[in-house]
Amino acid sequence: MREAFSNALVRLALADPKVLLLTGDHGYALFDEFRKRCPSQYINAGIAEQNMVGMAAGLARVGFRPFVYGLAAFVPIRTLEQIKLDIAHDHLPVVLLGDGAGFVYSHLGTSHQSTEDIACTRAIPGLEVLSPADRFEMTACMDYAYAANGSVYLRMGKSDRGDVHTSPIDALQPGSLLKVRDGRADRPGLIATGSMVRTAVDIAQEQNLTVWSAPTIKPLLIDDVCAAARASTGLVTLEEHSLLGGLGAAITEITSEHLPTRVLRIGVPDQFSKHCGTYDYLLNEHRLDSTTVARRIYEFVA
């Protein structure tokens, strides 16, 4: 998925000299190709993420198309005020790229684990929120973010969990759910985002469930969510993000108003990680490992 991200960024920059990449002293190997082919469009703003976002706002005001890259713990979390006031308030065309969302940087501890970024960015008016699940969704999200010509946050989680789609996505429709797998209509359906879509697909194959991916968290189409609810006996949401304010919250907000249905929200509990460890260890600690998730879904189905 990271390769798809890099390829899309290079392609957009070669096609439009106004595209700029700003990084907070991160992603050197990731951006080798970009620096080689678009050296004049690359800015290392250093370990000063708040200034970097302000710089991006200024560049956008004079006609550039900044893509601002950082770890999700810093972009958007450390820079939330600047994103709100410098960028989103004036609807500036800036794409914010938060890499390593969730528990990717597991060994670095709570300071680098980002499980609140969707909640924070969803609440900012005028800021769209994207969360691709595989390389195909990443490419579609990058193209969508560029074409949107507005303020966008793109969340990048675990990048090596494999594809959930079998072919490229022609065009990402804002707010749409993408059906990944068909299952039985007399069972709950799964709506997942980011890294958890792969988990949802694996579990769905065992339990014969329908799976939808949500690459767009904000906006989220009411009609698509209601259609998923009508096609199932309930909904299960899966995300590597806090249960507060994320995908599960967005789905329940919609269903509670438009089509009340049973919803099981699977995500990170309202707690910090107790210990450092591997990525898989933290999934186990927060009950997001495949075995625990499969059991919870099975109990919900029953």
XYZ file of C-alpha atoms in Angstrom:
302
model
C 0.000 0.000 0.000
C 2.874 2.392 0.735
C 4.264 1.718 -2.737
C 0.885 2.572 -4.249
C 0.881 5.776 -2.215
C 4.364 6.722 -3.417
C 3.538 5.902 -7.042
C 0.343 7.960 -6.940
C 2.130 10.923 -5.387
C 4.880 10.859 -8.039
C 2.301 10.558 -10.820
C 0.290 13.522 -9.524
C 3.413 15.652 -9.074
C 4.724 14.906 -12.577
C 1.344 15.840 -14.049
C 0.985 19.026 -11.966
C 4.054 21.095 -11.012
C 1.912 22.825 -8.359
C 1.847 19.599 -6.313
C 4.287 19.849 -3.412
C 5.287 17.280 -0.804
C 6.050 18.559 2.693
C 7.438 16.134 5.247
C 8.304 16.545 8.896
C 11.694 14.806 8.600
C 10.082 11.413 7.889
C 9.733 8.932 5.045
C 13.145 9.125 3.431
C 13.149 5.695 1.741
C 9.447 6.086 0.954
C 10.134 9.287 -0.968
C 13.329 8.297 -2.775
C 11.527 8.154 -6.117
C 9.734 11.445 -5.490
C 12.962 13.251 -4.609
C 14.674 11.754 -7.643
C 11.985 12.700 -10.149
C 10.484 15.837 -8.535
C 13.310 17.375 -6.477
C 12.015 20.934 -6.742
C 8.606 19.854 -5.382
C 9.973 18.285 -2.180
C 10.239 20.235 1.086
C 11.627 18.785 4.307
C 10.139 21.111 6.905
C 12.019 19.412 9.734
C 10.718 18.348 13.118
C 8.320 21.295 13.278
C 4.985 19.858 12.245
C 2.856 22.805 13.364
C 4.973 25.187 11.305
C 4.808 22.732 8.396
C 0.994 22.835 8.370
C 1.083 26.636 8.481
C 3.554 26.613 5.601
C 1.241 24.342 3.616
C -1.641 26.736 4.215
C 0.402 29.639 2.869
C 1.484 27.652 -0.181
C -2.120 26.663 -0.881
C -3.203 30.301 -0.741
C -0.831 31.198 -3.577
C -1.920 28.343 -5.827
C 0.112 25.298 -4.836
C -1.333 21.870 -3.979
C 0.485 20.755 -0.826
C 0.518 17.142 0.386
C 1.641 17.168 4.026
C 3.159 13.920 5.328
C 3.835 12.889 8.907
C 3.202 10.168 11.421
C -0.475 10.117 12.410
C 0.561 10.863 16.003
C 1.844 14.220 14.725
C -0.249 14.863 11.594
C -3.036 15.357 12.557
C -2.789 14.973 16.350
C 0.023 17.397 17.181
C -1.131 19.858 14.527
C -4.878 19.824 15.130
C -5.234 23.540 15.859
C -3.299 24.499 12.730
C -5.348 22.100 10.602
C -8.562 23.545 11.998
C -7.737 27.253 11.733
C -5.106 27.518 8.993
C -6.492 24.978 6.529
C -10.040 23.716 7.088
C -11.541 27.049 8.168
C -10.786 28.539 4.751
C -11.336 25.318 2.763
C -7.765 25.295 1.486
C -6.739 22.501 -0.917
C -4.304 20.697 1.363
C -4.031 16.908 1.686
C -2.845 15.746 5.109
C -1.222 12.306 5.184
C -1.080 10.538 8.546
C 1.112 7.430 8.311
C 1.351 4.679 10.914
C -2.179 5.125 12.246
C -3.377 2.707 14.878
C -0.725 0.453 16.422
C 1.779 0.346 13.553
C 4.527 2.009 15.598
C 3.899 -0.431 18.392
C 7.333 -0.514 20.018
C 7.500 3.281 20.263
C 4.717 3.388 22.822
C 1.671 5.545 23.386
C 3.324 8.708 22.042
C 3.465 7.147 18.554
C 0.289 5.052 18.606
C -2.596 6.964 17.045
C -6.080 5.638 17.795
C -7.906 8.964 18.030
C -7.126 10.622 14.687
C -10.451 9.849 12.977
C -12.415 11.202 15.936
C -10.366 14.401 15.989
C -10.551 15.074 12.258
C -14.202 14.059 11.826
C -15.193 16.892 14.139
C -13.444 19.600 12.108
C -15.911 21.260 9.715
C -15.053 21.000 6.040
C -12.332 18.372 6.486
C -12.895 15.093 4.635
C -11.477 11.881 6.137
C -10.213 8.930 4.086
C -9.025 5.519 5.301
C -7.887 3.153 2.516
C -7.635 -0.602 3.102
C -5.291 -1.751 0.321
C -3.244 -0.509 -2.640
C -6.293 -0.165 -4.871
C -8.136 1.965 -2.336
C -4.960 3.963 -1.694
C -4.605 4.872 -5.366
C -8.295 5.785 -5.587
C -8.085 7.845 -2.373
C -5.036 9.764 -3.612
C -6.768 10.589 -6.891
C -9.927 11.574 -5.021
C -8.029 13.774 -2.550
C -6.307 15.630 -5.378
C -9.503 16.065 -7.396
C -11.476 17.184 -4.328
C -9.575 20.492 -4.336
C -10.364 20.906 -0.648
C -9.109 19.959 2.806
C -8.583 16.204 3.195
C -7.057 13.932 5.837
C -5.876 10.546 4.537
C -5.175 7.920 7.179
C -2.523 5.286 6.470
C -2.539 2.216 8.704
C -0.843 -1.164 8.484
C 0.378 -1.448 4.910
C 1.297 -5.127 4.483
C -1.936 -7.023 5.176
C -2.715 -7.817 1.536
C -5.345 -6.764 -0.992
C -9.056 -6.857 -0.316
C -10.000 -5.906 -3.882
C -9.076 -7.893 -6.981
C -8.779 -4.972 -9.410
C -8.353 -1.181 -9.477
C -11.222 1.058 -8.394
C -12.377 3.232 -11.293
C -13.330 6.270 -9.241
C -13.991 6.716 -5.556
C -17.428 8.134 -4.870
C -17.443 10.304 -1.734
C -19.133 8.537 1.133
C -19.752 5.256 -0.663
C -19.326 1.830 0.894
C -17.495 -0.655 -1.339
C -18.801 -4.207 -1.228
C -15.856 -6.565 -0.881
C -17.678 -9.850 -0.321
C -21.214 -11.214 -0.594
C -22.620 -13.338 2.205
C -25.908 -14.564 3.614
C -28.673 -11.992 3.993
C -29.975 -13.660 7.157
C -26.800 -12.705 9.030
C -25.163 -9.425 10.092
C -22.987 -7.553 7.630
C -19.498 -6.262 8.346
C -18.439 -2.672 7.656
C -14.716 -2.165 8.150
C -12.077 0.414 7.348
C -8.324 0.497 6.915
C -6.343 -2.451 8.242
C -9.429 -4.151 9.687
C -10.984 -4.803 6.272
C -8.556 -7.693 5.770
C -9.582 -9.116 9.151
C -13.254 -8.714 8.232
C -12.803 -10.561 4.933
C -10.970 -13.465 6.564
C -13.663 -13.853 9.233
C -16.481 -13.419 6.706
C -15.183 -16.328 4.659
C -15.507 -18.579 7.706
C -18.951 -17.325 8.732
C -20.401 -16.524 5.272
C -20.939 -12.816 5.926
C -21.127 -9.780 3.641
C -18.308 -7.258 3.906
C -18.241 -3.589 2.956
C -15.145 -1.422 3.057
C -15.417 2.240 4.086
C -12.508 4.109 2.486
C -14.385 7.355 3.114
C -15.198 8.010 6.760
C -16.366 11.566 6.200
C -18.547 12.039 4.248
C -20.451 8.784 4.679
C -23.537 8.248 2.545
C -26.723 7.699 4.528
C -28.248 5.704 1.659
C -25.299 3.295 1.513
C -25.342 2.671 5.264
C -29.096 2.111 5.268
C -28.807 -0.231 2.267
C -26.202 -2.276 4.142
C -28.487 -2.416 7.178
C -31.460 -3.549 5.071
C -29.349 -6.272 3.451
C -28.376 -7.760 6.820
C -29.831 -8.653 10.198
C -27.507 -6.187 11.903
C -24.153 -4.490 11.368
C -20.684 -5.036 12.791
C -18.134 -2.238 12.438
C -14.402 -2.939 12.611
C -11.638 -0.359 12.948
C -8.138 -0.015 14.362
C -9.254 3.149 16.110
C -10.965 4.138 19.315
C -14.592 3.101 19.714
C -15.246 6.780 20.465
C -15.769 8.967 17.420
C -14.614 6.614 14.679
C -16.306 4.520 12.002
C -18.542 2.688 14.467
C -19.739 5.972 15.905
C -20.459 7.334 12.421
C -22.460 4.232 11.464
C -24.522 4.262 14.658
C -25.198 7.987 14.296
C -26.715 7.297 10.885
C -28.672 4.163 11.772
C -30.083 5.613 14.992
C -31.670 8.464 13.017
C -32.577 6.811 9.728
C -32.875 3.040 10.155
C -32.467 1.723 13.700
C -30.674 -1.623 13.705
C -28.419 -3.702 15.930
C -24.785 -2.566 15.693
C -21.770 -4.242 17.249
C -18.804 -1.872 17.328
C -15.368 -3.500 17.343
C -12.452 -1.151 17.920
C -9.963 0.051 20.508
C -11.419 0.340 24.039
C -11.205 3.650 25.894
C -7.750 2.955 27.286
C -4.056 3.408 26.548
C -1.822 0.447 25.775
C -0.525 -1.081 28.988
C 2.729 -2.377 27.497
C 4.942 -1.955 24.448
C 5.362 -4.873 22.093
C 4.849 -6.073 18.575
C 1.955 -5.008 16.391
C 0.312 -8.399 16.871
C 0.803 -8.176 20.631
C -1.060 -4.858 20.778
C -3.904 -6.213 18.665
C -4.240 -8.988 21.237
C -4.089 -6.556 24.159
C -6.882 -4.448 22.690
C -8.956 -7.473 21.577
C -8.529 -6.770 17.857
C -6.786 -10.037 17.020
C -8.592 -12.263 14.520
C -9.488 -14.958 17.032
C -11.148 -12.583 19.483
C -12.904 -10.599 16.758
C -14.214 -13.780 15.127
C -15.600 -14.991 18.457
C -17.346 -11.691 19.150
C -18.923 -11.678 15.688
C -20.000 -15.298 16.047
C -21.671 -14.506 19.381
C -23.387 -11.484 17.775
C -24.627 -13.637 14.896
C -25.951 -16.228 17.318
